[in-house]
mmCIF file of C-alpha atoms and ligand atoms in Angstrom:
data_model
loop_
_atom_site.group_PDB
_atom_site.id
_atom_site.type_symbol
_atom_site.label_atom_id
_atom_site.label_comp_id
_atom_site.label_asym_id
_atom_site.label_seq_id
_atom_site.Cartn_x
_atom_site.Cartn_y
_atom_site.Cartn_z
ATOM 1 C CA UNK A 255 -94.624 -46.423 -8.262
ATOM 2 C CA UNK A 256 -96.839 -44.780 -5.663
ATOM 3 C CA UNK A 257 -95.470 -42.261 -3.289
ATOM 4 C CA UNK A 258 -96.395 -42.152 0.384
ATOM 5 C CA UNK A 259 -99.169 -39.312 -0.390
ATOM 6 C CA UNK A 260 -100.750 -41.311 -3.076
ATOM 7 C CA UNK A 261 -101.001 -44.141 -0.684
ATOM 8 C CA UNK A 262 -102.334 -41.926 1.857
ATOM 9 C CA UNK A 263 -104.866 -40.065 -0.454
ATOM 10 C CA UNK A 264 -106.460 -43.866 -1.518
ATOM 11 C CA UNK A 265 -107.018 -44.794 2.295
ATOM 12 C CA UNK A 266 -108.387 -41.382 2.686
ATOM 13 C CA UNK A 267 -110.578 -42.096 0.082
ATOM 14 C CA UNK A 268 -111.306 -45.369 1.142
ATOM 15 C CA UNK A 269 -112.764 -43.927 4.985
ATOM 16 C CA UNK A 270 -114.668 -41.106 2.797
ATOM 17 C CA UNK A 271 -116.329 -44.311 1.254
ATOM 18 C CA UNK A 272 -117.373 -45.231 4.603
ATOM 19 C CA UNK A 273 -118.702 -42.131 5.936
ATOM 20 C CA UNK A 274 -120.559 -41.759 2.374
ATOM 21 C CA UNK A 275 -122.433 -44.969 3.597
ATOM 22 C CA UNK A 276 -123.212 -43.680 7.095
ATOM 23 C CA UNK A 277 -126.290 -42.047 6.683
ATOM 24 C CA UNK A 278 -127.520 -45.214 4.439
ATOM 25 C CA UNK A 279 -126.534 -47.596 7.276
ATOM 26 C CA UNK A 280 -128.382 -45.581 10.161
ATOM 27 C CA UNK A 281 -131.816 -44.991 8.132
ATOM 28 C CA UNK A 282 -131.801 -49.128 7.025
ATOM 29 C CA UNK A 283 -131.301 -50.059 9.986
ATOM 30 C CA UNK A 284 -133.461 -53.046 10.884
ATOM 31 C CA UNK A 285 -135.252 -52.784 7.867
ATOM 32 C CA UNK A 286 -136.041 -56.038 6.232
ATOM 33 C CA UNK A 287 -134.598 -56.248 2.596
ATOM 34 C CA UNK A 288 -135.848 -58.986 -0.069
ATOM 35 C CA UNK A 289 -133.428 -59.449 -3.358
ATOM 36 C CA UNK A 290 -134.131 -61.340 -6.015
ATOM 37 C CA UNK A 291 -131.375 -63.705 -6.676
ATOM 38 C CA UNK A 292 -130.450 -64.866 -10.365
ATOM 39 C CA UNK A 293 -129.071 -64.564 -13.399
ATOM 40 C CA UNK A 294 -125.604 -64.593 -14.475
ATOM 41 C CA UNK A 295 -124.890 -63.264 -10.828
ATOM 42 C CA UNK A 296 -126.149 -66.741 -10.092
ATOM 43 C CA UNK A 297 -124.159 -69.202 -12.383
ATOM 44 C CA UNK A 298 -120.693 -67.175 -12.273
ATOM 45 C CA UNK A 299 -118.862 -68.793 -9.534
ATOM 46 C CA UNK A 300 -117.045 -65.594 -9.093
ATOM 47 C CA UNK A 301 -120.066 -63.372 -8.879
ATOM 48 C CA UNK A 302 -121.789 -65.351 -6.900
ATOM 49 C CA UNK A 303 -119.400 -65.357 -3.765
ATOM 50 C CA UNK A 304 -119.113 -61.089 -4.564
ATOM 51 C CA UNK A 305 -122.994 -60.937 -4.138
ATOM 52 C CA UNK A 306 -123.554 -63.209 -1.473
ATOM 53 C CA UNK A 307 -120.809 -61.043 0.297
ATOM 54 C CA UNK A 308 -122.475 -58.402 -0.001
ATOM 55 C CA UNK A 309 -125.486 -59.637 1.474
ATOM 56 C CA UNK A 310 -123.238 -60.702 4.710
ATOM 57 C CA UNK A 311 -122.166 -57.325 4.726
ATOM 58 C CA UNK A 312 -125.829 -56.006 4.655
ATOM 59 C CA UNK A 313 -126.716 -57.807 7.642
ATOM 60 C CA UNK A 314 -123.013 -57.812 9.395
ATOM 61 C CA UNK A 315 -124.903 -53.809 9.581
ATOM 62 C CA UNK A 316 -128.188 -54.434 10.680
ATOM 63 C CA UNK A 317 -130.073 -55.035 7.847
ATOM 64 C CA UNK A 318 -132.174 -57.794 7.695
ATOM 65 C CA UNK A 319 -131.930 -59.666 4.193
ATOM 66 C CA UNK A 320 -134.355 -62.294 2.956
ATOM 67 C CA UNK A 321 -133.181 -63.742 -0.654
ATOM 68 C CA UNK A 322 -135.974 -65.470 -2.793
ATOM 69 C CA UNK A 323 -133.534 -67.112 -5.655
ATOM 70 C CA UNK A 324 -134.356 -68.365 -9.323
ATOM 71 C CA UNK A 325 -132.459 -71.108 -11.300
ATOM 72 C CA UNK A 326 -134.480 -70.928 -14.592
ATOM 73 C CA UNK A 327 -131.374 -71.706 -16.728
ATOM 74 C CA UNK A 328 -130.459 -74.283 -14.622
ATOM 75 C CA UNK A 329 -133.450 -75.982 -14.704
ATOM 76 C CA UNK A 330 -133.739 -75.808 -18.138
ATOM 77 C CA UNK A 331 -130.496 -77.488 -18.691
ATOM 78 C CA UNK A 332 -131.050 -80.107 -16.227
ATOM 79 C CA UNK A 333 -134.536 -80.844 -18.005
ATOM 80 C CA UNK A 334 -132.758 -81.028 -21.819
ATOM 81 C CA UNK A 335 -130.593 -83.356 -20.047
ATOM 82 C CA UNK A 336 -132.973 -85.503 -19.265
ATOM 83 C CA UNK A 337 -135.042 -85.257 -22.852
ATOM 84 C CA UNK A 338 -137.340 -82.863 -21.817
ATOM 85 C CA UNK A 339 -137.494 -78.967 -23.728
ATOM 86 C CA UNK A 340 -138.545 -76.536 -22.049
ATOM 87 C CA UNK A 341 -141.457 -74.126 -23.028
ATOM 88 C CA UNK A 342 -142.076 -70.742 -22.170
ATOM 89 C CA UNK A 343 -145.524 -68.232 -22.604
ATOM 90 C CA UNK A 344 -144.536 -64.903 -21.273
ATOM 91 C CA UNK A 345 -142.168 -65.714 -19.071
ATOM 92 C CA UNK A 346 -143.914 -68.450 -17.799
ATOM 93 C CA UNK A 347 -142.030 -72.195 -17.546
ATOM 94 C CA UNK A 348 -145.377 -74.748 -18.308
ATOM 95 C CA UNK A 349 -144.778 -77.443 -16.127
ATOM 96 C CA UNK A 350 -146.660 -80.964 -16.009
ATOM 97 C CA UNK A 351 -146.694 -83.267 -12.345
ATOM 98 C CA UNK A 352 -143.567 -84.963 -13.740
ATOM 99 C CA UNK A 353 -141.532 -81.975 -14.509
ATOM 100 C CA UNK A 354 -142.027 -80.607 -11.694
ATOM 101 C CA UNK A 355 -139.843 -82.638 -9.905
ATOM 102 C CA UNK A 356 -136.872 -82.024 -11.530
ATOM 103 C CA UNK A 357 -137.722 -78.254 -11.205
ATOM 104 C CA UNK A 358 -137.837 -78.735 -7.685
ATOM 105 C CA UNK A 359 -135.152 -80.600 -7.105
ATOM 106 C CA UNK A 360 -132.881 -78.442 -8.970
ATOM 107 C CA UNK A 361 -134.626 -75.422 -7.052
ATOM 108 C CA UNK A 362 -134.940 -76.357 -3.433
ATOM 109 C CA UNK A 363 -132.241 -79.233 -3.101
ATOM 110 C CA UNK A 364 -129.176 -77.655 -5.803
ATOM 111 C CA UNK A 365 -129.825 -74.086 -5.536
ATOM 112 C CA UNK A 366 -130.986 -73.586 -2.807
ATOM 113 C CA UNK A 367 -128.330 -75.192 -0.737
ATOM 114 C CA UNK A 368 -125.404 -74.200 -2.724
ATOM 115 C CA UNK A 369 -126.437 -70.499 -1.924
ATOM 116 C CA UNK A 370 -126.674 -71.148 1.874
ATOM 117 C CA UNK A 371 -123.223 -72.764 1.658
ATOM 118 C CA UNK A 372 -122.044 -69.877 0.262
ATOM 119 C CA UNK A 373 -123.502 -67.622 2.370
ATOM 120 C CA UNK A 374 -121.817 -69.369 5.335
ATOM 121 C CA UNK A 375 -118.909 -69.057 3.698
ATOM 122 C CA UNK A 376 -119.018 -65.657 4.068
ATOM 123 C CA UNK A 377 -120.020 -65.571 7.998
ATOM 124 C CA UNK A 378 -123.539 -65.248 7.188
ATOM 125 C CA UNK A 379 -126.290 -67.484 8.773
ATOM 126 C CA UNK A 380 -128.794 -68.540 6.295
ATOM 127 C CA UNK A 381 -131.250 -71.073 6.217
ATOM 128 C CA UNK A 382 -132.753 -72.543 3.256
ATOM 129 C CA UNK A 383 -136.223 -73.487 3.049
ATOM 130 C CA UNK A 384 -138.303 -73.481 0.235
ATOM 131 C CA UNK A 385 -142.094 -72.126 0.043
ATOM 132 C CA UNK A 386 -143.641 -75.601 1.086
ATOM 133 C CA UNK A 387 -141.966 -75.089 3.829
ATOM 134 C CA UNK A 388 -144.551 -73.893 6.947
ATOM 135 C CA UNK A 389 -147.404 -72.588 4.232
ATOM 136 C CA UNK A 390 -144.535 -70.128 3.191
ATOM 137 C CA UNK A 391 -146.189 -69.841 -0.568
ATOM 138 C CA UNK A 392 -149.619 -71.287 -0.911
ATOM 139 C CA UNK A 393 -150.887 -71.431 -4.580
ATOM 140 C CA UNK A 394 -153.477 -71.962 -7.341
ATOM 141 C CA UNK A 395 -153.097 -73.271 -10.490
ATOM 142 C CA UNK A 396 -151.968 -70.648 -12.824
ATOM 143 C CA UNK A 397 -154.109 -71.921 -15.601
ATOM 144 C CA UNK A 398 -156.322 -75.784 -15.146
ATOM 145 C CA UNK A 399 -157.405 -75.436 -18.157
ATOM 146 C CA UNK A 400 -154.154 -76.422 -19.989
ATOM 147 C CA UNK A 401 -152.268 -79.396 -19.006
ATOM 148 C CA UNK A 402 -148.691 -78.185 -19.969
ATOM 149 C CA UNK A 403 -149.235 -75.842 -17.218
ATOM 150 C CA UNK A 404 -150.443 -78.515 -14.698
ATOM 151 C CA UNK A 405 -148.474 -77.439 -12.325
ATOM 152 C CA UNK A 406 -147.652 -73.813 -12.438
ATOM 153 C CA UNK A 407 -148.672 -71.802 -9.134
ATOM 154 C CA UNK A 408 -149.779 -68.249 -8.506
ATOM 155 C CA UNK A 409 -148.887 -66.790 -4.984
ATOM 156 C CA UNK A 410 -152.690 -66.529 -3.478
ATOM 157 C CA UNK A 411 -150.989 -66.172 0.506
ATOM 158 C CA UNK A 412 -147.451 -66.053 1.924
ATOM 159 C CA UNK A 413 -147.372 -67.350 5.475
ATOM 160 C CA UNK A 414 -144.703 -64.542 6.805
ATOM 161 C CA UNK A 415 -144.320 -65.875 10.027
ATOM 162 C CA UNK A 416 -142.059 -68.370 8.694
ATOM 163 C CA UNK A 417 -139.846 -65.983 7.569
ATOM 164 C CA UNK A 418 -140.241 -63.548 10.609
ATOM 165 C CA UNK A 419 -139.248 -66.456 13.093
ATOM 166 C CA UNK A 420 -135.865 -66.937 10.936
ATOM 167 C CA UNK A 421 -135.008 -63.077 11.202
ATOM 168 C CA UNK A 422 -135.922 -62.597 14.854
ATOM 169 C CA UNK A 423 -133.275 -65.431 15.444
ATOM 170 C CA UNK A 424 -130.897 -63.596 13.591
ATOM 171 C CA UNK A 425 -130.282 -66.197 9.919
ATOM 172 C CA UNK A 426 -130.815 -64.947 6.204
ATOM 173 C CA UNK A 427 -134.088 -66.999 4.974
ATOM 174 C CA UNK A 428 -133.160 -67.679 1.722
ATOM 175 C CA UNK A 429 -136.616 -69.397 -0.313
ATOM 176 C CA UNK A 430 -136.977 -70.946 -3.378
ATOM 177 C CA UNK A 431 -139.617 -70.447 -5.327
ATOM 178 C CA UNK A 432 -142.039 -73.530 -5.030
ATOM 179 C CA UNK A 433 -145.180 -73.456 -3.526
ATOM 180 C CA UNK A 434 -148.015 -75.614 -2.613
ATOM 181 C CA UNK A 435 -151.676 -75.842 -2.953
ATOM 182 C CA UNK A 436 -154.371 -76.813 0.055
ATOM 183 C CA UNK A 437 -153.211 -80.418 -0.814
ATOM 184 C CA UNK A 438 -149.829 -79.953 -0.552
ATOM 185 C CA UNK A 439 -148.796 -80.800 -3.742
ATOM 186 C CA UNK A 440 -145.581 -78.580 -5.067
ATOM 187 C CA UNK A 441 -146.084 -75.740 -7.706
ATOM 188 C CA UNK A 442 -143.690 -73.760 -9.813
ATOM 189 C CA UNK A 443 -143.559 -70.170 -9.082
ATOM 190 C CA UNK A 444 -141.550 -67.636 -11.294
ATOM 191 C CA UNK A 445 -139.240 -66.326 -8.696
ATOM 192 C CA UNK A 446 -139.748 -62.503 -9.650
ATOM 193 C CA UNK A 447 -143.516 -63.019 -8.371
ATOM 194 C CA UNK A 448 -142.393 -65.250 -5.054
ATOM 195 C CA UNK A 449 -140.041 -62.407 -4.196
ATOM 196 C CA UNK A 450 -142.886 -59.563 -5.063
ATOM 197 C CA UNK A 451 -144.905 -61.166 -3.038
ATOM 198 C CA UNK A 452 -142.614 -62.490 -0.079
ATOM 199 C CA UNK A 453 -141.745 -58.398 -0.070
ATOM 200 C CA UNK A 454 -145.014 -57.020 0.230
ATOM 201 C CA UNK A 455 -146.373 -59.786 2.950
ATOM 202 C CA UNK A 456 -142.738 -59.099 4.786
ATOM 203 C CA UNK A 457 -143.855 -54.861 4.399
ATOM 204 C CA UNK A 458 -140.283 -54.729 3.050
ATOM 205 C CA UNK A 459 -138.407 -51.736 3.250
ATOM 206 C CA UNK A 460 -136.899 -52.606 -0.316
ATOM 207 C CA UNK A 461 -137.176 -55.235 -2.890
ATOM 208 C CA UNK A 462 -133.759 -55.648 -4.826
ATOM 209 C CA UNK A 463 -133.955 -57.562 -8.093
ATOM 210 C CA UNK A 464 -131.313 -58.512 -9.753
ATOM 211 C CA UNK A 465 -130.622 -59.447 -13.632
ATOM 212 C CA UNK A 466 -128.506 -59.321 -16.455
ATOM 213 C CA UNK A 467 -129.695 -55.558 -17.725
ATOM 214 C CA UNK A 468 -128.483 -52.313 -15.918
ATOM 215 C CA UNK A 469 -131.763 -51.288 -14.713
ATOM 216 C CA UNK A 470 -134.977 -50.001 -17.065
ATOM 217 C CA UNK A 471 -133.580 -48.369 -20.162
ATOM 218 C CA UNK A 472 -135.205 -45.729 -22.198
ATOM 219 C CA UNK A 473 -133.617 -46.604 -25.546
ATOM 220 C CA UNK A 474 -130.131 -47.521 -24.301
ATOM 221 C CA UNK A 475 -130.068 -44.621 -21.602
ATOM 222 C CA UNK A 476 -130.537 -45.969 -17.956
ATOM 223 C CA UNK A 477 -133.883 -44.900 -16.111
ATOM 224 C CA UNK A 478 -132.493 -44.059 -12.455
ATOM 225 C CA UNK A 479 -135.806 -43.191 -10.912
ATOM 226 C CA UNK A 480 -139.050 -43.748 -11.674
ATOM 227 C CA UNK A 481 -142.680 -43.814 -10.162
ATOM 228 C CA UNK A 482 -144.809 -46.934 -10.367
ATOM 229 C CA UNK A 483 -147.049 -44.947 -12.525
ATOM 230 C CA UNK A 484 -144.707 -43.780 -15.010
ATOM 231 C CA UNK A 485 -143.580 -46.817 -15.605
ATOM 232 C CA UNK A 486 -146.844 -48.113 -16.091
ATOM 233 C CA UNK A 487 -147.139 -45.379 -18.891
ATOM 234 C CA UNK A 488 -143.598 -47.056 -20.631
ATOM 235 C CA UNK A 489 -145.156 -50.312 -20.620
ATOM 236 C CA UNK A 490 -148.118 -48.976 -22.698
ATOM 237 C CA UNK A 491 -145.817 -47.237 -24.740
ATOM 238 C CA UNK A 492 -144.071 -49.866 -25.809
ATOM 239 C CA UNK A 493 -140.403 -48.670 -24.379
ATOM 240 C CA UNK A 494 -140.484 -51.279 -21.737
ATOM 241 C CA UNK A 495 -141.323 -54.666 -23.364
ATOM 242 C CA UNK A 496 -140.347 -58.859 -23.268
ATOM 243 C CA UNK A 497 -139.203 -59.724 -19.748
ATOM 244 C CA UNK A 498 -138.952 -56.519 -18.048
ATOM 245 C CA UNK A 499 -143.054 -56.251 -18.097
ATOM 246 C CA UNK A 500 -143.952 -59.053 -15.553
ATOM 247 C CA UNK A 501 -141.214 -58.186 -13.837
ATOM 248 C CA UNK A 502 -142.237 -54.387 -12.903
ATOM 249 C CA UNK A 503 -146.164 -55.840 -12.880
ATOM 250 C CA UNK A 504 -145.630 -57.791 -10.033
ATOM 251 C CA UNK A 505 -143.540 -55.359 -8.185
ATOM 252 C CA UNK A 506 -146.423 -52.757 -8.530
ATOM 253 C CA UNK A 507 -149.542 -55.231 -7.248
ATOM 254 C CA UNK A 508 -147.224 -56.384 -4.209
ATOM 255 C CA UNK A 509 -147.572 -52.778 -2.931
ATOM 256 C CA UNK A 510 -144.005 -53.001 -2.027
ATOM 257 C CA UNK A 511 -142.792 -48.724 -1.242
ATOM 258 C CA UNK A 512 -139.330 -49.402 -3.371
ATOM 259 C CA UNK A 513 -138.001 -51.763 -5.960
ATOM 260 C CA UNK A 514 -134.298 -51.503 -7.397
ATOM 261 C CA UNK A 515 -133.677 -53.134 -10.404
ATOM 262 C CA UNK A 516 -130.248 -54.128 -10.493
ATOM 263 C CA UNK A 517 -127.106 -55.679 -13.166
ATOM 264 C CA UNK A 518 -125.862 -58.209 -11.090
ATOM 265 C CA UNK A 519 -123.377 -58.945 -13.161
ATOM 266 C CA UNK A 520 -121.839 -55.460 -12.416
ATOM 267 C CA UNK A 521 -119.463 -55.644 -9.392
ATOM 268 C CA UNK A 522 -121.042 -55.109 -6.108
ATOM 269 C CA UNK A 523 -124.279 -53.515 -7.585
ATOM 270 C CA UNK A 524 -126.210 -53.916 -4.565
ATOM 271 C CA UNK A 525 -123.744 -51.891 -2.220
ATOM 272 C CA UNK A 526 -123.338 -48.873 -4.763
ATOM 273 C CA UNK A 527 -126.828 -49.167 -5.306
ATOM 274 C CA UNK A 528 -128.448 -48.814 -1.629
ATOM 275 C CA UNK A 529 -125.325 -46.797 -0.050
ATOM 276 C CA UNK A 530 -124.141 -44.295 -2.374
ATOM 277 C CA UNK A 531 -126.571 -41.194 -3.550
ATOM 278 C CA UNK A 532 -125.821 -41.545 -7.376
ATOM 279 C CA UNK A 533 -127.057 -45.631 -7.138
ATOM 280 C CA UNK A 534 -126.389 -47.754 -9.803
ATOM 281 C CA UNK A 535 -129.598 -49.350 -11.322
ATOM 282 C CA UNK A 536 -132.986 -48.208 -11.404
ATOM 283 C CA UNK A 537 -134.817 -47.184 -8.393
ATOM 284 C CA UNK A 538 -138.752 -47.662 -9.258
ATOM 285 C CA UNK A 539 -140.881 -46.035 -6.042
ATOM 286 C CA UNK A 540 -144.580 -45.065 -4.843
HETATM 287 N N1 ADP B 151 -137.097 -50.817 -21.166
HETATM 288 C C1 ADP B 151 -136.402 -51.911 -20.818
HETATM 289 N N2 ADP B 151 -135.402 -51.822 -19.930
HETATM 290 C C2 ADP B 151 -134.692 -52.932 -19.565
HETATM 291 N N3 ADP B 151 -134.916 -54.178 -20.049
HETATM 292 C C3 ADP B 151 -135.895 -54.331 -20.945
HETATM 293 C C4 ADP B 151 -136.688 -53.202 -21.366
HETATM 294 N N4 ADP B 151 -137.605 -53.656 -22.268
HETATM 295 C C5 ADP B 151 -137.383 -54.967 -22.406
HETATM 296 N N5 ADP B 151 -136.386 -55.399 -21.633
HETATM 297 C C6 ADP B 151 -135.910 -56.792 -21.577
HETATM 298 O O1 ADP B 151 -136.216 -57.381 -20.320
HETATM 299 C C7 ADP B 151 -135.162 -58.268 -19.962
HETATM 300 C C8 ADP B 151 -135.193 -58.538 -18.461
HETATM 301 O O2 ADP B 151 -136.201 -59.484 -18.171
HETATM 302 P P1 ADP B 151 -135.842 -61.046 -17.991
HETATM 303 O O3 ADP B 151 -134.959 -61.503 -19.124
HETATM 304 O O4 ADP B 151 -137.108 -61.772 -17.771
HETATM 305 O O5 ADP B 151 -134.944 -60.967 -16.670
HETATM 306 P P2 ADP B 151 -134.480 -62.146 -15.661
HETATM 307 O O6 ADP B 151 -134.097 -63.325 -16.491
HETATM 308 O O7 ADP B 151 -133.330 -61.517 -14.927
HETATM 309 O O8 ADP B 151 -135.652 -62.407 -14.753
HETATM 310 C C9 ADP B 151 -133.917 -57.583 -20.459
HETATM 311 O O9 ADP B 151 -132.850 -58.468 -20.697
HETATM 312 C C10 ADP B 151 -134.399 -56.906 -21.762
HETATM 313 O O10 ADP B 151 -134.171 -57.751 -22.856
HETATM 314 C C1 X2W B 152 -143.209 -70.830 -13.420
HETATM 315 C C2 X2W B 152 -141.800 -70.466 -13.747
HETATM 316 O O1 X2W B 152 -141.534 -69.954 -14.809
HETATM 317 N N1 X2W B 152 -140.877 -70.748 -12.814
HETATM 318 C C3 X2W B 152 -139.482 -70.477 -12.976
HETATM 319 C C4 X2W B 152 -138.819 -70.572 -11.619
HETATM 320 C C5 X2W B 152 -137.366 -70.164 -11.626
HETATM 321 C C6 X2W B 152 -137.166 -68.720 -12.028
HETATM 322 O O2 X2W B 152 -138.052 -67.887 -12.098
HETATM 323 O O3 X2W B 152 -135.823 -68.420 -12.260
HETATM 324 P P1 X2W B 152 -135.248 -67.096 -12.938
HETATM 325 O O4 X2W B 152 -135.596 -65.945 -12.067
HETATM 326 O O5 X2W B 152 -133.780 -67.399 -12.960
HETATM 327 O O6 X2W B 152 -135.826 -66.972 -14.312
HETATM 328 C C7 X2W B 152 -138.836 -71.510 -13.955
HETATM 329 O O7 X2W B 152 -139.244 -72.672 -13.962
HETATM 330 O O8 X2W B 152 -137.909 -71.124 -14.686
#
């Protein structure tokens, strides 16, 4: 049983938490935030109310979040349940005119909802648009030379006045990645390269991503800083491979001044991570 001092020393501990964060909280202040939503912190019910939490609690002090969310599991689960396998090259979902409906109805309708609900939930005002929405994400084709890929979009512009009008009034924009091309006509975007690129046309102060790994990993030991550079250098020596390359790639060209690469699957990663000194994940800078 605990005695009255114990008790004492954990709330103690518990305000030294707070003042820990102080310094943190004063210097973000205002500063616009973009995190890369997904993964298992995504599809685990329990983790996803944690994380979204934490988000209210970034902008309950001032910061300003914007999420850009994935959903590639989902989608390819609801396109095997409708006969259709899913392909990959690199990373990269190909997707014909009549996938790409169910991709973006599983994106911007599903997803992207659910997370706003949740987000209200939590006393958090989001909105949920997706990058159709007001030019958000205009795109080319990624490749017209291959069908498959008919529909596959690379960010060429991000309209950020969309996005600017939703903080000034005070809500979380929370995007999904599907843009459009001069016709209008909706395109797939891997959501690591929307929220790259939503960061550096939003001159974010940080761009958070969040997967299923601790951070980079030299071997099995975790990375905790690194420059742009020197992890260019990892990538062409081989240590940082498979999923993790376009990843870092597109954080480097969207000239964005800080990246974290987070677990999300590790409880409240993205509070120990931007207001505690050790951090949890890896923290990949200019
Ligand atoms: N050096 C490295 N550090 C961390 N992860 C790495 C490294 N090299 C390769 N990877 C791989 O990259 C993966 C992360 O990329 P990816 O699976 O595309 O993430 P997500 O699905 O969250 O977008 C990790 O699960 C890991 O298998
Ligand atoms: C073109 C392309 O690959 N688009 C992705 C968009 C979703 C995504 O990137 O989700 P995750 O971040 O959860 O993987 C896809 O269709 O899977």
């Amino acid at each position: 049983m605990e005695g009255g001092d114990q008790i004492m020393d954990k709330v103690i501990d518990k305000a030294k938490i707070l003042i820990e964060a102080l310094p943190y909280i004063n210097a973000f202040k205002g500063k616009i935030f973009v995190i890369k939503y997904g993964g298992s912190a995504m599809t685990d019910e329990r983790l996803k109310s944690q994380v979204l939490r934490d988000v209210s609690l970034l902008k309950s002090v001032g910061i300003r979040p914007v999420i850009v969310h994935g959903g590639g599991k989902e989608i390819t689960a609801l396109l095997k349940e409708v006969g259709k396998p899913s392909h990959f090259v690199d990373g990269i979902r190909a997707t014909t005119a009549e996938e790409i409906e169910y991709v973006e109805m599983m994106l911007s309708g599903k997803i992207n909802k659910s997370v706003v609900a949740t987000l209200m939930q939590n006393e958090c005002e989001a909105v949920g648009i997706s990058g159709r929405d007001g030019g958000l994400l205009k795109t080319v084709p990624f490749d017209a030379s291959q069908p498959a890929f008919e529909r596959v979009g690379l960010v060429t512009e991000v309209n950020a006045k969309v996005i600017e009008t939703l903080l000034e009034a005070q809500f979380v924009p929370v995007i999904s990645p599907i843009g459009a091309d001069a016709e209008g006509n909706a395109f797939n975007v891997n959501a690591d390269e929307a929220a790259a690129a939503v960061a550096g046309a939003l001159k974010a102060e940080k761009l958070i991503m969040l997967t299923d790994v601790d951070g980079v990993l030299n071997g099995k030991a975790l990375i905790s800083e690194i420059t742009m550079k020197q992890a260019e250098t990892l990538i062409a020596e081989g240590v940082i491979t498979g999923g993790m390359i376009p990843k870092i790639e597109c954080c480097i060209k969207s000239d964005v001044e800080n990246v974290h690469i987070l677990n999300g699957t590790l409880d409240h990663a993205i509070l120990l991570e931007i207001f505690t000194q050790r951090g949890v994940g890896t923290k990949i800078f200019k």
